[in-house]
Amino acid sequence: MTAGFAPWQQAAYTRATVSLDEGRLGHALLVCGPTRIGKRALVDHLAKRVLCLTPDADGEPCGRCRSCTLFPTGAHPDLRIVKLEMNKEGTRLRSEIVIDQARDVGAWLSLTSQLGGAQVVIVDPADAMNTAAANALLKTLEEPLPNRYLWLVCAQPNRLPATIRSRCQRLELTLPNHADALQWLLEQGQPRADAEAALAAAQGDPGQALLWLTTGGMALRKQVDADLRAIASGNSGAMEIAQRWAADGDAAQRLRFAADLALEQATRLTAATETRRLAKWFDQANRVRDLLRTTVRADLAIAGLLLEWRTGNNGRTEGARRA
Ligand SMILES: [Zn+2]
């Protein structure tokens, strides 16, 4: 295996390198798959491979040349990463990749490479490009140059304009089946029960599951579950919990977990009114999550959502509760 890849990364990487070696890899590549499946690690290694000045017999990066040495420093002169940047005020990360970041990509790719090898632009997350930024890339996508690569990394390719999608080759990373995903998590040293729970929470995405297991995500989810129960039973105040949820940088993650938990609850129920109520609350939770990126006061927005949760649960009929 290459670069410590998981099997599903390795499979996609092998497809890409076979195309590359046969000269079939288009200069514009759309690398897509679920959020934490490991797209970026794959693309980074692919970049290291095409940029390496003295690759080994398999075409793998040598790890010693000037390109390979510069690569991990983030200062490789022939590699450019287009990503979400801070807003003008420097107060928060922009939610979009804007035209200023995309405008001169084409011009940059047409320059002579500094190290005499390939040049690579990685746009990640490409589905965060706004329309103007995407349009600015179109011309570059249409005019391939030898040994120049433009790779778009994204979880939701359908959010990209069709004009962009149609000009890119696609490299898809797909979720492994449950047994393979679980096996991989066990190999990462996770206890089986924890791995099972995280995999279920991450809807089968092992990369996401591992991240939650190793960075406190699963503990946060458990706390959100407990908070929702406490609110539903009237044991905790919505405002008090909302203030706690909004107090640190995890508000968006809590809302995502809350929405997921509502959906989970809905799948266990049979009463149509209850399912509809939970589906509505799921949408509402996601809307509040979007609001967090605006100037709306997070604690108030969350409190409104949690009050709705309490009201909805109080209003449940005994029949629905049993169902
Ligand atoms: Zn090298």
mmCIF file of C-alpha atoms and ligand atoms in Angstrom:
data_model
loop_
_atom_site.group_PDB
_atom_site.id
_atom_site.type_symbol
_atom_site.label_atom_id
_atom_site.label_comp_id
_atom_site.label_asym_id
_atom_site.label_seq_id
_atom_site.Cartn_x
_atom_site.Cartn_y
_atom_site.Cartn_z
ATOM 1 C CA MET A 1 0.000 0.000 0.000
ATOM 2 C CA THR A 2 1.018 3.548 -0.677
ATOM 3 C CA ALA A 3 1.358 6.323 1.855
ATOM 4 C CA GLY A 4 -0.571 4.506 4.586
ATOM 5 C CA PHE A 5 -3.768 4.625 2.548
ATOM 6 C CA ALA A 6 -6.933 2.865 3.644
ATOM 7 C CA PRO A 7 -8.061 0.220 1.113
ATOM 8 C CA TRP A 8 -10.715 2.497 -0.454
ATOM 9 C CA GLN A 9 -8.160 5.295 -0.905
ATOM 10 C CA GLN A 10 -5.671 2.872 -2.369
ATOM 11 C CA ALA A 11 -8.242 1.624 -4.895
ATOM 12 C CA ALA A 12 -8.956 5.153 -6.145
ATOM 13 C CA TYR A 13 -5.271 6.085 -6.098
ATOM 14 C CA THR A 14 -4.411 3.054 -8.205
ATOM 15 C CA ARG A 15 -7.113 3.992 -10.738
ATOM 16 C CA ALA A 16 -5.646 7.493 -10.955
ATOM 17 C CA THR A 17 -2.033 6.377 -11.348
ATOM 18 C CA VAL A 18 -2.896 3.773 -13.975
ATOM 19 C CA SER A 19 -4.629 6.529 -15.974
ATOM 20 C CA LEU A 20 -1.691 8.825 -15.360
ATOM 21 C CA ASP A 21 0.873 6.267 -16.528
ATOM 22 C CA GLU A 22 -1.177 5.531 -19.634
ATOM 23 C CA GLY A 23 -1.503 9.231 -20.369
ATOM 24 C CA ARG A 24 -5.270 9.102 -19.882
ATOM 25 C CA LEU A 25 -5.499 11.250 -16.757
ATOM 26 C CA GLY A 26 -7.091 14.505 -17.816
ATOM 27 C CA HIS A 27 -5.522 17.676 -16.529
ATOM 28 C CA ALA A 28 -8.834 18.526 -14.871
ATOM 29 C CA LEU A 29 -9.895 16.009 -12.275
ATOM 30 C CA LEU A 30 -12.911 16.083 -10.011
ATOM 31 C CA VAL A 31 -12.113 14.046 -6.908
ATOM 32 C CA CYS A 32 -15.312 13.344 -5.037
ATOM 33 C CA GLY A 33 -16.617 11.225 -2.187
ATOM 34 C CA PRO A 34 -17.966 11.593 1.361
ATOM 35 C CA THR A 35 -16.509 14.326 3.566
ATOM 36 C CA ARG A 36 -13.959 12.346 5.586
ATOM 37 C CA ILE A 37 -13.238 9.502 3.197
ATOM 38 C CA GLY A 38 -9.673 10.728 2.651
ATOM 39 C CA LYS A 39 -9.902 12.526 -0.695
ATOM 40 C CA ARG A 40 -7.415 15.205 0.193
ATOM 41 C CA ALA A 41 -4.720 12.816 1.447
ATOM 42 C CA LEU A 42 -5.064 10.954 -1.839
ATOM 43 C CA VAL A 43 -4.835 14.134 -3.910
ATOM 44 C CA ASP A 44 -1.843 15.366 -1.909
ATOM 45 C CA HIS A 45 0.007 12.141 -2.574
ATOM 46 C CA LEU A 46 -0.944 12.239 -6.233
ATOM 47 C CA ALA A 47 0.440 15.782 -6.373
ATOM 48 C CA LYS A 48 3.644 14.667 -4.692
ATOM 49 C CA ARG A 49 3.896 11.923 -7.301
ATOM 50 C CA VAL A 50 3.494 14.101 -10.389
ATOM 51 C CA LEU A 51 5.731 16.822 -8.933
ATOM 52 C CA CYS A 52 8.585 14.480 -7.910
ATOM 53 C CA LEU A 53 11.677 15.106 -10.038
ATOM 54 C CA THR A 54 13.139 11.602 -9.669
ATOM 55 C CA PRO A 55 10.266 9.146 -9.073
ATOM 56 C CA ASP A 56 11.076 5.499 -8.370
ATOM 57 C CA ALA A 57 10.451 2.634 -10.789
ATOM 58 C CA ASP A 58 6.739 2.500 -9.827
ATOM 59 C CA GLY A 59 6.375 6.214 -10.382
ATOM 60 C CA GLU A 60 6.102 6.834 -6.640
ATOM 61 C CA PRO A 61 7.676 10.000 -5.189
ATOM 62 C CA CYS A 62 11.315 9.466 -4.188
ATOM 63 C CA GLY A 63 11.054 11.422 -0.936
ATOM 64 C CA ARG A 64 14.504 12.945 -1.441
ATOM 65 C CA CYS A 65 14.463 15.338 -4.412
ATOM 66 C CA ARG A 66 13.980 19.076 -4.073
ATOM 67 C CA SER A 67 10.275 18.744 -4.878
ATOM 68 C CA CYS A 68 9.677 15.974 -2.329
ATOM 69 C CA THR A 69 11.619 17.932 0.299
ATOM 70 C CA LEU A 70 9.675 21.131 -0.314
ATOM 71 C CA PHE A 71 6.293 19.404 -0.478
ATOM 72 C CA PRO A 72 5.612 19.002 3.267
ATOM 73 C CA THR A 73 6.773 22.562 4.028
ATOM 74 C CA GLY A 74 3.775 24.039 2.215
ATOM 75 C CA ALA A 75 6.194 26.221 0.235
ATOM 76 C CA HIS A 76 6.419 24.168 -2.956
ATOM 77 C CA PRO A 77 6.677 26.731 -5.760
ATOM 78 C CA ASP A 78 4.825 24.556 -8.294
ATOM 79 C CA LEU A 79 1.926 23.620 -6.051
ATOM 80 C CA ARG A 80 -0.930 25.938 -5.339
ATOM 81 C CA ILE A 81 -3.775 25.244 -2.926
ATOM 82 C CA VAL A 82 -7.010 27.182 -3.301
ATOM 83 C CA LYS A 83 -8.984 26.854 -0.068
ATOM 84 C CA LEU A 84 -11.346 28.717 2.223
ATOM 85 C CA GLU A 85 -9.632 31.808 3.566
ATOM 86 C CA MET A 86 -10.286 34.296 6.317
ATOM 87 C CA ASN A 87 -12.620 37.199 5.562
ATOM 88 C CA LYS A 88 -11.222 40.708 5.056
ATOM 89 C CA GLU A 89 -11.587 41.518 8.742
ATOM 90 C CA GLY A 90 -9.720 38.343 9.663
ATOM 91 C CA THR A 91 -12.497 37.393 12.081
ATOM 92 C CA ARG A 92 -13.869 34.217 10.544
ATOM 93 C CA LEU A 93 -13.330 31.713 7.778
ATOM 94 C CA ARG A 94 -15.252 32.601 4.642
ATOM 95 C CA SER A 95 -17.902 30.079 3.651
ATOM 96 C CA GLU A 96 -17.070 30.502 -0.051
ATOM 97 C CA ILE A 97 -14.056 30.415 -2.320
ATOM 98 C CA VAL A 98 -14.225 33.794 -4.051
ATOM 99 C CA ILE A 99 -13.232 35.038 -7.494
ATOM 100 C CA ASP A 100 -10.004 36.707 -6.343
ATOM 101 C CA GLN A 101 -8.694 33.276 -5.418
ATOM 102 C CA ALA A 102 -9.567 31.708 -8.773
ATOM 103 C CA ARG A 103 -8.948 34.537 -11.221
ATOM 104 C CA ASP A 104 -5.240 34.028 -11.886
ATOM 105 C CA VAL A 105 -5.109 30.232 -11.609
ATOM 106 C CA GLY A 106 -4.981 29.904 -15.399
ATOM 107 C CA ALA A 107 -2.206 32.477 -15.724
ATOM 108 C CA TRP A 108 -0.238 30.786 -12.950
ATOM 109 C CA LEU A 109 -0.533 27.384 -14.634
ATOM 110 C CA SER A 110 0.807 28.800 -17.896
ATOM 111 C CA LEU A 111 4.001 30.046 -16.212
ATOM 112 C CA THR A 112 7.185 28.014 -16.492
ATOM 113 C CA SER A 113 7.443 25.651 -13.561
ATOM 114 C CA GLN A 114 10.003 26.684 -10.965
ATOM 115 C CA LEU A 115 11.516 23.244 -10.422
ATOM 116 C CA GLY A 116 11.247 22.209 -14.060
ATOM 117 C CA GLY A 117 8.576 19.553 -13.452
ATOM 118 C CA ALA A 118 4.788 19.610 -13.326
ATOM 119 C CA GLN A 119 2.525 22.249 -11.818
ATOM 120 C CA VAL A 120 -0.520 21.424 -9.722
ATOM 121 C CA VAL A 121 -3.468 23.448 -8.467
ATOM 122 C CA ILE A 122 -5.716 21.834 -5.851
ATOM 123 C CA VAL A 123 -9.082 23.455 -5.123
ATOM 124 C CA ASP A 124 -10.480 22.135 -1.842
ATOM 125 C CA PRO A 125 -13.403 22.266 -1.128
ATOM 126 C CA ALA A 126 -14.270 22.928 -4.768
ATOM 127 C CA ASP A 127 -18.010 22.875 -4.029
ATOM 128 C CA ALA A 128 -17.445 26.013 -1.939
ATOM 129 C CA MET A 129 -16.539 28.036 -5.030
ATOM 130 C CA ASN A 130 -19.122 30.706 -5.671
ATOM 131 C CA THR A 131 -20.430 31.161 -9.212
ATOM 132 C CA ALA A 132 -17.955 33.883 -10.118
ATOM 133 C CA ALA A 133 -15.006 31.812 -8.903
ATOM 134 C CA ALA A 134 -16.244 28.748 -10.793
ATOM 135 C CA ASN A 135 -16.685 30.798 -13.966
ATOM 136 C CA ALA A 136 -13.153 32.118 -13.618
ATOM 137 C CA LEU A 137 -11.855 28.539 -13.705
ATOM 138 C CA LEU A 138 -13.837 27.513 -16.793
ATOM 139 C CA LYS A 139 -11.371 28.837 -19.342
ATOM 140 C CA THR A 140 -8.493 27.074 -17.598
ATOM 141 C CA LEU A 141 -10.436 23.817 -17.635
ATOM 142 C CA GLU A 142 -11.034 24.193 -21.354
ATOM 143 C CA GLU A 143 -7.412 24.814 -22.291
ATOM 144 C CA PRO A 144 -5.268 21.973 -20.995
ATOM 145 C CA LEU A 145 -1.513 22.469 -20.915
ATOM 146 C CA PRO A 146 0.932 19.562 -20.823
ATOM 147 C CA ASN A 147 2.067 18.554 -17.343
ATOM 148 C CA ARG A 148 -0.313 21.030 -15.703
ATOM 149 C CA TYR A 149 -3.012 19.737 -13.389
ATOM 150 C CA LEU A 150 -6.089 21.277 -11.873
ATOM 151 C CA TRP A 151 -7.718 19.048 -9.292
ATOM 152 C CA LEU A 152 -11.036 19.842 -7.682
ATOM 153 C CA VAL A 153 -11.772 18.104 -4.393
ATOM 154 C CA CYS A 154 -15.367 18.027 -3.253
ATOM 155 C CA ALA A 155 -17.960 16.093 -1.274
ATOM 156 C CA GLN A 156 -20.975 17.412 -3.181
ATOM 157 C CA PRO A 157 -20.104 17.608 -6.878
ATOM 158 C CA ASN A 158 -23.736 18.378 -7.716
ATOM 159 C CA ARG A 159 -23.249 21.779 -6.138
ATOM 160 C CA LEU A 160 -20.713 22.600 -8.847
ATOM 161 C CA PRO A 161 -22.004 24.174 -12.061
ATOM 162 C CA ALA A 162 -22.650 21.589 -14.791
ATOM 163 C CA THR A 163 -20.189 23.487 -17.007
ATOM 164 C CA ILE A 164 -17.406 22.661 -14.536
ATOM 165 C CA ARG A 165 -18.444 19.050 -14.006
ATOM 166 C CA SER A 166 -18.648 18.313 -17.709
ATOM 167 C CA ARG A 167 -15.069 19.493 -18.244
ATOM 168 C CA CYS A 168 -13.533 17.276 -15.562
ATOM 169 C CA GLN A 169 -12.659 13.625 -15.361
ATOM 170 C CA ARG A 170 -14.093 12.123 -12.220
ATOM 171 C CA LEU A 171 -12.263 10.130 -9.581
ATOM 172 C CA GLU A 172 -14.759 8.804 -7.082
ATOM 173 C CA LEU A 173 -13.979 7.507 -3.602
ATOM 174 C CA THR A 174 -16.813 5.327 -2.390
ATOM 175 C CA LEU A 175 -17.666 4.126 1.099
ATOM 176 C CA PRO A 176 -16.433 0.633 1.904
ATOM 177 C CA ASN A 177 -19.015 -1.943 2.965
ATOM 178 C CA HIS A 178 -19.772 -2.175 6.678
ATOM 179 C CA ALA A 179 -17.489 -5.152 7.360
ATOM 180 C CA ASP A 180 -14.456 -3.526 5.687
ATOM 181 C CA ALA A 181 -15.105 -0.195 7.383
ATOM 182 C CA LEU A 182 -15.405 -1.870 10.777
ATOM 183 C CA GLN A 183 -12.279 -3.944 10.174
ATOM 184 C CA TRP A 184 -10.339 -0.796 9.318
ATOM 185 C CA LEU A 185 -11.502 0.948 12.507
ATOM 186 C CA LEU A 186 -10.446 -2.087 14.561
ATOM 187 C CA GLU A 187 -7.042 -1.952 12.859
ATOM 188 C CA GLN A 188 -6.790 1.671 13.994
ATOM 189 C CA GLY A 189 -6.989 0.363 17.564
ATOM 190 C CA GLN A 190 -10.631 1.236 18.272
ATOM 191 C CA PRO A 191 -12.675 -1.073 20.538
ATOM 192 C CA ARG A 192 -15.400 -2.898 18.612
ATOM 193 C CA ALA A 193 -18.405 -1.422 20.432
ATOM 194 C CA ASP A 194 -17.108 2.140 20.029
ATOM 195 C CA ALA A 195 -16.261 1.491 16.392
ATOM 196 C CA GLU A 196 -19.766 0.136 15.706
ATOM 197 C CA ALA A 197 -21.439 3.121 17.370
ATOM 198 C CA ALA A 198 -19.259 5.675 15.596
ATOM 199 C CA LEU A 199 -19.722 3.983 12.234
ATOM 200 C CA ALA A 200 -23.494 4.088 12.679
ATOM 201 C CA ALA A 201 -23.360 7.770 13.694
ATOM 202 C CA ALA A 202 -21.159 8.547 10.689
ATOM 203 C CA GLN A 203 -23.546 6.692 8.365
ATOM 204 C CA GLY A 204 -20.890 4.217 7.331
ATOM 205 C CA ASP A 205 -18.067 6.699 6.716
ATOM 206 C CA PRO A 206 -15.054 5.183 8.507
ATOM 207 C CA GLY A 207 -12.911 8.320 8.187
ATOM 208 C CA GLN A 208 -15.585 10.413 9.857
ATOM 209 C CA ALA A 209 -16.116 7.717 12.492
ATOM 210 C CA LEU A 210 -12.411 7.635 13.353
ATOM 211 C CA LEU A 211 -12.260 11.408 13.574
ATOM 212 C CA TRP A 212 -15.177 11.462 15.999
ATOM 213 C CA LEU A 213 -13.646 8.647 18.043
ATOM 214 C CA THR A 214 -10.284 10.344 18.354
ATOM 215 C CA THR A 215 -11.297 13.976 18.796
ATOM 216 C CA GLY A 216 -14.150 13.722 21.277
ATOM 217 C CA GLY A 217 -16.931 13.832 18.675
ATOM 218 C CA MET A 218 -18.690 10.750 19.994
ATOM 219 C CA ALA A 219 -18.598 12.123 23.549
ATOM 220 C CA LEU A 220 -20.091 15.370 22.252
ATOM 221 C CA ARG A 221 -22.841 13.418 20.480
ATOM 222 C CA LYS A 222 -23.662 11.551 23.684
ATOM 223 C CA GLN A 223 -23.898 14.852 25.552
ATOM 224 C CA VAL A 224 -26.220 16.297 22.888
ATOM 225 C CA ASP A 225 -28.410 13.203 23.188
ATOM 226 C CA ALA A 226 -28.544 13.602 26.979
ATOM 227 C CA ASP A 227 -29.351 17.326 26.639
ATOM 228 C CA LEU A 228 -32.216 16.648 24.227
ATOM 229 C CA ARG A 229 -33.644 14.041 26.595
ATOM 230 C CA ALA A 230 -33.338 16.407 29.554
ATOM 231 C CA ILE A 231 -35.170 19.146 27.649
ATOM 232 C CA ALA A 232 -37.892 16.763 26.469
ATOM 233 C CA SER A 233 -38.507 15.526 30.000
ATOM 234 C CA GLY A 234 -38.536 19.066 31.375
ATOM 235 C CA ASN A 235 -35.486 18.440 33.563
ATOM 236 C CA SER A 236 -33.374 21.164 31.946
ATOM 237 C CA GLY A 237 -34.125 24.603 30.588
ATOM 238 C CA ALA A 238 -33.757 25.215 26.864
ATOM 239 C CA MET A 239 -32.070 28.588 27.383
ATOM 240 C CA GLU A 240 -29.505 27.244 29.793
ATOM 241 C CA ILE A 241 -28.554 24.426 27.413
ATOM 242 C CA ALA A 242 -28.580 26.783 24.413
ATOM 243 C CA GLN A 243 -26.063 29.013 26.161
ATOM 244 C CA ARG A 244 -23.819 26.051 26.819
ATOM 245 C CA TRP A 245 -24.126 24.857 23.207
ATOM 246 C CA ALA A 246 -23.233 28.291 21.872
ATOM 247 C CA ALA A 247 -20.395 28.924 24.312
ATOM 248 C CA ASP A 248 -17.566 27.222 22.424
ATOM 249 C CA GLY A 249 -16.606 26.398 18.854
ATOM 250 C CA ASP A 250 -18.687 23.200 18.758
ATOM 251 C CA ALA A 251 -22.147 24.711 18.237
ATOM 252 C CA ALA A 252 -22.378 23.670 14.574
ATOM 253 C CA GLN A 253 -21.275 20.132 15.368
ATOM 254 C CA ARG A 254 -23.819 19.891 18.211
ATOM 255 C CA LEU A 255 -26.592 21.010 15.862
ATOM 256 C CA ARG A 256 -25.534 18.461 13.298
ATOM 257 C CA PHE A 257 -25.640 15.728 15.929
ATOM 258 C CA ALA A 258 -29.000 17.000 17.201
ATOM 259 C CA ALA A 259 -30.427 16.893 13.666
ATOM 260 C CA ASP A 260 -29.044 13.382 13.132
ATOM 261 C CA LEU A 261 -30.485 12.207 16.457
ATOM 262 C CA ALA A 262 -33.923 13.555 15.518
ATOM 263 C CA LEU A 263 -33.724 11.701 12.233
ATOM 264 C CA GLU A 264 -32.639 8.518 13.996
ATOM 265 C CA GLN A 265 -35.592 8.848 16.338
ATOM 266 C CA ALA A 266 -37.897 9.364 13.360
ATOM 267 C CA THR A 267 -36.779 6.121 11.729
ATOM 268 C CA ARG A 268 -37.708 4.216 14.891
ATOM 269 C CA LEU A 269 -41.247 5.628 14.977
ATOM 270 C CA THR A 270 -44.277 4.573 13.040
ATOM 271 C CA ALA A 271 -46.713 7.405 13.846
ATOM 272 C CA ALA A 272 -46.798 9.672 10.800
ATOM 273 C CA THR A 273 -47.419 12.869 12.783
ATOM 274 C CA GLU A 274 -44.358 12.197 14.938
ATOM 275 C CA THR A 275 -42.187 11.407 11.937
ATOM 276 C CA ARG A 276 -43.313 14.641 10.274
ATOM 277 C CA ARG A 277 -42.610 16.641 13.427
ATOM 278 C CA LEU A 278 -39.094 15.211 13.682
ATOM 279 C CA ALA A 279 -38.402 15.760 9.994
ATOM 280 C CA LYS A 280 -39.479 19.375 10.393
ATOM 281 C CA TRP A 281 -37.255 19.766 13.424
ATOM 282 C CA PHE A 282 -34.365 18.201 11.493
ATOM 283 C CA ASP A 283 -34.739 20.908 8.819
ATOM 284 C CA GLN A 284 -35.007 23.571 11.478
ATOM 285 C CA ALA A 285 -31.817 22.383 13.199
ATOM 286 C CA ASN A 286 -29.953 22.555 9.898
ATOM 287 C CA ARG A 287 -31.280 26.059 9.262
ATOM 288 C CA VAL A 288 -30.070 27.197 12.675
ATOM 289 C CA ARG A 289 -26.695 25.664 11.843
ATOM 290 C CA ASP A 290 -26.564 27.842 8.706
ATOM 291 C CA LEU A 291 -27.506 30.855 10.832
ATOM 292 C CA LEU A 292 -24.381 30.366 12.938
ATOM 293 C CA ARG A 293 -22.369 31.712 10.024
ATOM 294 C CA THR A 294 -24.328 34.966 10.130
ATOM 295 C CA THR A 295 -24.449 37.689 12.748
ATOM 296 C CA VAL A 296 -27.524 36.209 14.432
ATOM 297 C CA ARG A 297 -27.000 35.562 18.144
ATOM 298 C CA ALA A 298 -26.259 31.852 18.294
ATOM 299 C CA ASP A 299 -27.634 31.233 21.797
ATOM 300 C CA LEU A 300 -31.006 32.786 20.923
ATOM 301 C CA ALA A 301 -31.328 30.886 17.654
ATOM 302 C CA ILE A 302 -30.454 27.626 19.402
ATOM 303 C CA ALA A 303 -32.799 28.387 22.311
ATOM 304 C CA GLY A 304 -35.689 28.802 19.853
ATOM 305 C CA LEU A 305 -34.880 25.435 18.346
ATOM 306 C CA LEU A 306 -34.635 23.714 21.721
ATOM 307 C CA LEU A 307 -37.905 25.257 22.920
ATOM 308 C CA GLU A 308 -39.513 23.802 19.822
ATOM 309 C CA TRP A 309 -38.021 20.444 20.788
ATOM 310 C CA ARG A 310 -39.566 20.654 24.255
ATOM 311 C CA THR A 311 -42.959 21.773 22.960
ATOM 312 C CA GLY A 312 -42.987 19.014 20.361
ATOM 313 C CA ASN A 313 -42.127 16.365 22.917
ATOM 314 C CA ASN A 314 -44.715 17.646 25.411
ATOM 315 C CA GLY A 315 -47.313 17.487 22.694
ATOM 316 C CA ARG A 316 -46.714 13.848 21.947
ATOM 317 C CA THR A 317 -49.651 11.572 22.495
ATOM 318 C CA GLU A 318 -49.232 8.448 24.582
ATOM 319 C CA GLY A 319 -49.957 6.394 21.481
ATOM 320 C CA ALA A 320 -47.125 8.019 19.592
ATOM 321 C CA ARG A 321 -44.783 7.513 22.514
ATOM 322 C CA ARG A 322 -45.481 3.822 22.567
ATOM 323 C CA ALA A 323 -45.127 3.498 18.816
HETATM 324 ZN ZN ZN B 1 11.045 13.192 -5.336
#
